Amino acid sequence: MQKVSLNGTWQLTLSDGKTQVTDAKVPGTMYSALLNAGKMADPFYRENESDALELSENDCTFSRSFTLESAMLEHEKVMLRCEGLDTLCDLSVNGNFVAHTENMHRTYEFDVKKYLRAGQNQIQAVFHSPCRYVTEMQNKQKLACGTMYAPAGTAYLRKAHCMFGWDWGPALPDMGIWRDISLIGMDTARIHDVYVKQKHEDGKVTLVVKLNIERWQQSRLDAEVQVISPQGEILKQKKEVLADEEEFQFTVENPQLWWPNGYGEHPLYTVQTVLCQSDRELDRKSLRIGLRTVQLKREDDEKGQSFVFVVNGVDIYAMGADYIPEDSILARRSKARTVKLIQSCTKAHFNMLRVWGGGYYPDDFFYDLCDENGLLIWQDLMFACGVYDYSDSFRKNIEAEVTDNIRRIRHHACLALWCGNNEQEWMWVDSWSDAFSPKLKADYIKQFEVLFPEIVHREDPVTPYWPSSPSSGGSFFRPNDENYGDMHYWEVWHGEKSFTDYRRVHPRFMSEFGLQSFPCLKTVESFTLPEDRNLFSYVMESHQKCGNGNEKILSYISQYFKYPKDFDSLLYVSQLIQSEGIRYGAEHWRRERDRCKGIIYWQLNDCWPVASWSSIDYFGRWKALHYAAKRFFQPVLASACENGTNVALFVSNESLSAFSGTLKWELKTSAGKVMKQDSVPVDVPPQSSMQVTDLDFSRELTNKQLLRNTYLEYRLEDKNGSVSGGTVLFVKAKHFEFQNPEITFAVSENSTAFLIQLRSKAFAKFVEISLKTADAVFSDNYFDLSADEPKTVILNKQDLSRPLTLTELKHELTIRSYYDSYEKP
């Protein structure tokens, strides 16, 4: 096999007749090429998004010349392999039409040998406007797109739906060659597919490696398969290929099992396959796998049915967030960015991500990183909030798409679930049945409950399939019922209920819930001018895609906090309300772990700088929520359930070992005076949650003044020190009488880290550490600090966006707390 990459510099032209020919880097897109050439304003800046959208009314052409040596044409086949064409594309080689494609999610291969010649060749890819296409199709038959932020008709096009806009993303329906493109010379045969099946028994794992061989010449072929352990030990077999499918069986003794983050290590084995003709290598493929089993346990009980992921026979309490595309400009994707994002997940004790169905199937390196870091993947197929016309051509297109991506992804240890779509079953029950024909509703069943389960069973029979999120199992039976399946809860935020309402909800698995916040000032400065920095400016509103979202953020702030004194304080306090709300729900569902077996909040990341539900903003900066997640997702968690002057304290233990320690609590005034204190021995079995004590402070908190000046602090400790903790106010923060904490800090360093020691003179809530110009991830942030109780925060030097000396760090550091966010009399 011989491969010639066609990546590199192409030429781009637009059909508007105004845009001059410009160089275009491939993989890349129309937008990225125009941005790099200085012929397009940054669509993320101010209100430039609308200008960029107009560009997508054009067709665009990518073309290039390339040189082929005559040896390439001596191969029996020369395939043009296109790993990502977005989306409506006409391909030609040396003026000869090759194919028309209509799916950005597929990998296409075409035999183009007859069109090629030795020496100079030309290739051209003409992309047709996705905007015009969806409008034309919608005019023929109306379909629904379940978000009001995208144009109707997008369900006709197999393109990431969110590229047309969502309630957190811009409308930037770009186009281009967004993944690798190459020519591949082949002879006699190739390895068409490799599938690895595992059988786990006590002390060993049997691997069955199935090779599917595609051959077009009859000749003796030999195949060799190696299984390489994490330490480099090799099991090897070689034999003659006598059929289109050959099996190799290996027994791995004393297997090193792969575990999700927090449950064990994540060792990976390599399965390497080689196809030979005599001594000539024809093809090879290499996969990395983890030795593990994954099931979705659904057992009937007195109230409904459980929904539990089971890995290696162990029930897993899933903790994580919903993942969306990392950038609206696809050419800006990079492994380095994804590494940083995945590391942020593991630092916050995540063990699962849900890949949301309105984007695109992530790159191979995304799954590699999840394998390496122990993050289970709930993989939506790329269908979201839409009514689809299940025509014959559409069915063939999506069958190829789903088959292609299952084969690409299925070997990954991280893969835990295939899910048919996002929110479509729920919408059919709640919204669409009266608006669309019975045929389209029946088409939903054909697509998501007949076709896709058949494909999954055929291509990846060991990974469970779930028809929709949320769902109770399909057939339009009570989707989003808290007693079955998974649940999305949006009465908080979209329903504008107080986040205290989370405690009224008792799901089996919470796969979406969220509150919005703004990003920090540094991020806002990246897309604004000083005059734009008003919440209701056009620019700020254009970077809020959820309709009246800014008003909702203000409403939630007003429920719990005082009116912020300035724009920067408003951004800061918005993050506090978000982190407090999600913490409130997450701690509640961890206390109910006998019923609820998973918490996936909406959402992990952003695709541009924006007000959204994310816990990490577009630039990778942790919001207050992500630091809160690091606390409420830690394996052993102490939490409080307050009701008036009563507080129940709980310990939730998701580790595989029993926890023994002490829970200490103190009732304090804002100035630090201890009114009452005690400690309780704690012994919590593995994978359990229990109430440790029930405190009644009705005798101590007898009037409004005491309620407004007193708080509870609790700390869970073991023999190594503090494990978890928190504070409880008996009134809303806006009514608490905070004193000036006068926080001071001192900074020291060692070879790998800076140590920041903070001290306050009074109770300080939501203490934020930030840097003026650099970025960093701290060991803790947005925490509470009691009077005269020093706290040391660690900043690893590798977690800085750029190197800083001790002197520079001291100059960069800024410290504030909630007390600093509002005007004083």
mmCIF file with all atom_site columns, C-alpha atoms in Angstrom, residues 59-62 88-92 100 124-128:
data_model
loop_
_atom_site.group_PDB
_atom_site.id
_atom_site.type_symbol
_atom_site.label_atom_id
_atom_site.label_alt_id
_atom_site.label_comp_id
_atom_site.label_asym_id
_atom_site.label_entity_id
_atom_site.label_seq_id
_atom_site.pdbx_PDB_ins_code
_atom_site.Cartn_x
_atom_site.Cartn_y
_atom_site.Cartn_z
_atom_site.occupancy
_atom_site.B_iso_or_equiv
_atom_site.pdbx_formal_charge
_atom_site.auth_seq_id
_atom_site.auth_comp_id
_atom_site.auth_asym_id
_atom_site.auth_atom_id
_atom_site.pdbx_PDB_model_num
ATOM 1  C CA . ASP A 1 59  ? -20.788 28.052 -3.359 1.00 0.00 ? 59  ASP A CA 1
ATOM 2  C CA . CYS A 1 60  ? -17.050 27.650 -2.958 1.00 0.00 ? 60  CYS A CA 1
ATOM 3  C CA . THR A 1 61  ? -14.405 25.675 -4.809 1.00 0.00 ? 61  THR A CA 1
ATOM 4  C CA . PHE A 1 62  ? -11.256 24.087 -3.413 1.00 0.00 ? 62  PHE A CA 1
ATOM 5  C CA . LEU A 1 88  ? -22.669 19.159 -0.464 1.00 0.00 ? 88  LEU A CA 1
ATOM 6  C CA . CYS A 1 89  ? -19.645 18.398 -2.597 1.00 0.00 ? 89  CYS A CA 1
ATOM 7  C CA . ASP A 1 90  ? -18.926 17.634 -6.258 1.00 0.00 ? 90  ASP A CA 1
ATOM 8  C CA . LEU A 1 91  ? -15.523 16.024 -6.714 1.00 0.00 ? 91  LEU A CA 1
ATOM 9  C CA . SER A 1 92  ? -13.563 15.894 -9.934 1.00 0.00 ? 92  SER A CA 1
ATOM 10 C CA . HIS A 1 100 ? -21.371 13.918 -5.404 1.00 0.00 ? 100 HIS A CA 1
ATOM 11 C CA . GLN A 1 124 ? -11.353 20.042 -7.504 1.00 0.00 ? 124 GLN A CA 1
ATOM 12 C CA . ALA A 1 125 ? -14.045 20.001 -4.799 1.00 0.00 ? 125 ALA A CA 1
ATOM 13 C CA . VAL A 1 126 ? -17.042 22.269 -5.329 1.00 0.00 ? 126 VAL A CA 1
ATOM 14 C CA . PHE A 1 127 ? -19.121 22.842 -2.183 1.00 0.00 ? 127 PHE A CA 1
ATOM 15 C CA . HIS A 1 128 ? -22.675 24.088 -2.607 1.00 0.00 ? 128 HIS A CA 1
#
